[in-house]
Amino acid sequence: MNVEDVLAGKAQPATEAPVATVSPDETVAQAVSALKDHNVGALVVSADGSAMEGIISERDVVRRLADESSAALDRPISEVMTSPVHTCAMSDDLAELAHQMTHNRIRHLVVEADGAMVGIISIGDVVKSRLDQLEAERQRLARENDQITEYIQTGR
């Protein structure tokens, strides 16, 4: 299974951009609101909506809050974001992405195609995809087991 398969399975309203972005000049408080509004765990930081300057995740916010308390909410996103942004391609294999995410201790990868951001893959997407694969395999094996049992019992 690859990134394209996962993105195809993610429901997204046609009116919404494929990747939620925030400006590096906005505050962390504004990023927190955007995370909630978009119901996502990370936002790409981009002044123009297409060039990636960084990524801000819930983890980035929590760590800064732990260091600075509520004063962190007034900081510009550019001071809190993670940079550089890790990316992947539509054809990348999910097993490799899982390894990359684990090795780099990240939870989000921006998907790029033809130099444009076309989506974000989260560790949750990777895990869900793997669970779906395992469930399909379990169902296939159960059908085979039923067929073998029927053959043994009836000879057909």
Coordinates of C-alpha atoms in Angstrom, one line a residue:
M1 CA 0.0 0.0 0.0
N2 CA 1.3 3.5 -0.8
V3 CA 0.6 7.1 0.0
E4 CA -1.8 7.6 -2.9
D5 CA -4.0 4.8 -1.6
V6 CA -4.2 6.4 1.8
L7 CA -5.0 9.9 0.5
A8 CA -7.7 8.4 -1.8
G9 CA -9.4 7.0 1.3
K10 CA -9.3 10.2 3.3
A11 CA -12.6 12.1 3.0
Q12 CA -12.0 15.8 2.2
P13 CA -14.6 18.5 1.4
A14 CA -14.0 19.8 -2.2
T15 CA -14.1 23.4 -0.8
E16 CA -11.1 22.7 1.5
A17 CA -7.4 23.0 0.6
P18 CA -5.6 19.7 0.6
V19 CA -3.2 20.9 3.3
A20 CA -4.2 23.4 6.1
T21 CA -1.6 26.2 6.4
V22 CA -0.9 29.0 8.8
S23 CA 1.4 32.1 8.4
P24 CA 4.7 32.1 10.3
D25 CA 3.7 35.6 11.6
E26 CA 0.5 34.3 13.3
T27 CA 0.6 33.5 17.0
V28 CA 0.6 30.1 18.6
A29 CA -2.9 30.8 19.9
Q30 CA -4.1 31.3 16.3
A31 CA -2.4 28.0 15.4
V32 CA -4.2 26.2 18.2
S33 CA -7.5 27.6 17.0
A34 CA -6.7 26.5 13.4
L35 CA -5.7 23.0 14.6
K36 CA -9.1 22.8 16.3
D37 CA -11.0 24.3 13.4
H38 CA -9.5 21.9 10.9
N39 CA -9.6 19.0 13.3
V40 CA -5.9 18.1 12.5
G41 CA -2.8 17.5 14.5
A42 CA -0.4 19.6 12.4
L43 CA -0.4 22.6 10.1
V44 CA 2.1 23.5 7.4
V45 CA 3.6 26.9 8.1
S46 CA 3.6 28.9 4.9
A47 CA 3.5 32.7 4.2
D48 CA 2.0 32.2 0.7
G49 CA 0.1 28.9 1.1
S50 CA 2.5 27.0 -1.2
A51 CA 6.1 27.3 0.0
M52 CA 6.7 25.2 3.2
E53 CA 8.7 27.1 5.9
G54 CA 7.9 24.7 8.7
I55 CA 5.2 22.6 10.4
I56 CA 3.6 23.2 13.7
S57 CA 2.0 20.3 15.6
E58 CA 0.2 19.8 18.8
R59 CA 3.4 18.4 20.1
D60 CA 5.3 21.6 19.3
V61 CA 2.6 23.7 21.1
V62 CA 2.6 21.4 24.2
R63 CA 6.4 21.5 24.5
R64 CA 6.5 25.3 24.3
L65 CA 3.6 25.6 26.8
A66 CA 5.6 23.3 29.2
D67 CA 8.6 25.6 28.9
E68 CA 6.8 29.0 29.0
S69 CA 3.3 28.5 30.2
S70 CA 0.6 30.6 28.7
A71 CA 3.1 33.2 27.4
A72 CA 3.9 30.7 24.6
L73 CA 0.5 31.4 23.1
D74 CA 1.6 35.0 22.2
R75 CA 4.7 33.8 20.4
P76 CA 4.9 33.9 16.6
I77 CA 4.5 30.4 15.0
S78 CA 7.9 30.9 13.4
E79 CA 9.5 30.6 16.9
V80 CA 7.7 27.3 17.7
M81 CA 7.5 25.5 14.4
T82 CA 9.6 22.5 13.3
S83 CA 11.8 23.0 10.3
P84 CA 12.7 21.5 7.9
V85 CA 9.5 19.8 6.9
H86 CA 9.7 16.1 6.2
T87 CA 7.9 15.1 3.0
C88 CA 7.0 12.1 1.0
A89 CA 5.7 11.3 -2.5
M90 CA 2.4 9.7 -3.7
S91 CA 4.2 6.5 -4.6
D92 CA 6.0 6.0 -1.3
D93 CA 5.4 2.7 0.5
L94 CA 3.6 3.0 3.9
A95 CA 6.0 0.5 5.5
E96 CA 8.9 2.8 4.6
L97 CA 7.0 5.9 5.9
A98 CA 6.4 4.1 9.2
H99 CA 10.1 3.5 9.5
Q100 CA 10.9 7.1 8.5
M101 CA 8.4 8.5 11.1
T102 CA 9.8 6.2 13.8
H103 CA 13.4 7.0 13.0
N104 CA 12.9 10.8 12.9
R105 CA 10.4 10.8 15.8
I106 CA 7.8 12.6 13.7
R107 CA 4.1 12.1 13.3
H108 CA 3.3 14.0 10.1
L109 CA 4.7 13.9 6.5
V110 CA 3.6 16.4 3.9
V111 CA 2.8 14.7 0.6
E112 CA 4.2 16.5 -2.4
A113 CA 3.4 16.0 -6.1
D114 CA 4.9 18.1 -8.9
G115 CA 6.3 20.5 -6.4
A116 CA 2.9 21.2 -4.7
M117 CA 1.5 20.1 -1.3
V118 CA -1.3 17.6 -2.0
G119 CA -1.9 16.2 1.5
I120 CA -0.5 15.2 4.9
I121 CA 0.0 11.6 6.1
S122 CA -0.1 11.1 9.8
I123 CA 1.1 8.2 11.9
G124 CA -2.5 7.5 12.6
D125 CA -3.2 7.2 8.8
V126 CA -0.3 4.7 8.6
V127 CA -1.5 2.6 11.5
K128 CA -5.1 2.6 10.3
S129 CA -4.0 1.5 6.8
R130 CA -2.0 -1.4 8.3
L131 CA -5.0 -2.4 10.5
D132 CA -7.2 -2.4 7.4
Q133 CA -4.7 -4.6 5.6
L134 CA -4.6 -7.0 8.5
E135 CA -8.4 -7.2 8.8
A136 CA -8.7 -7.9 5.0
E137 CA -6.2 -10.7 5.4
R138 CA -8.0 -12.1 8.4
Q139 CA -11.3 -12.1 6.4
R140 CA -9.6 -13.8 3.5
L141 CA -8.1 -16.5 5.7
A142 CA -11.5 -17.0 7.4
R143 CA -13.2 -17.6 4.0
E144 CA -10.4 -20.1 3.0
N145 CA -10.9 -21.8 6.4
D146 CA -14.6 -22.1 5.8
Q147 CA -14.0 -23.5 2.3
I148 CA -11.6 -26.1 3.6
T149 CA -13.9 -27.1 6.4
E150 CA -16.8 -27.5 4.0
Y151 CA -14.7 -29.6 1.6
I152 CA -13.6 -31.8 4.5
Q153 CA -17.2 -32.2 5.8
T154 CA -19.0 -32.7 2.4
G155 CA -16.3 -33.7 0.0
R156 CA -17.2 -30.8 -2.3

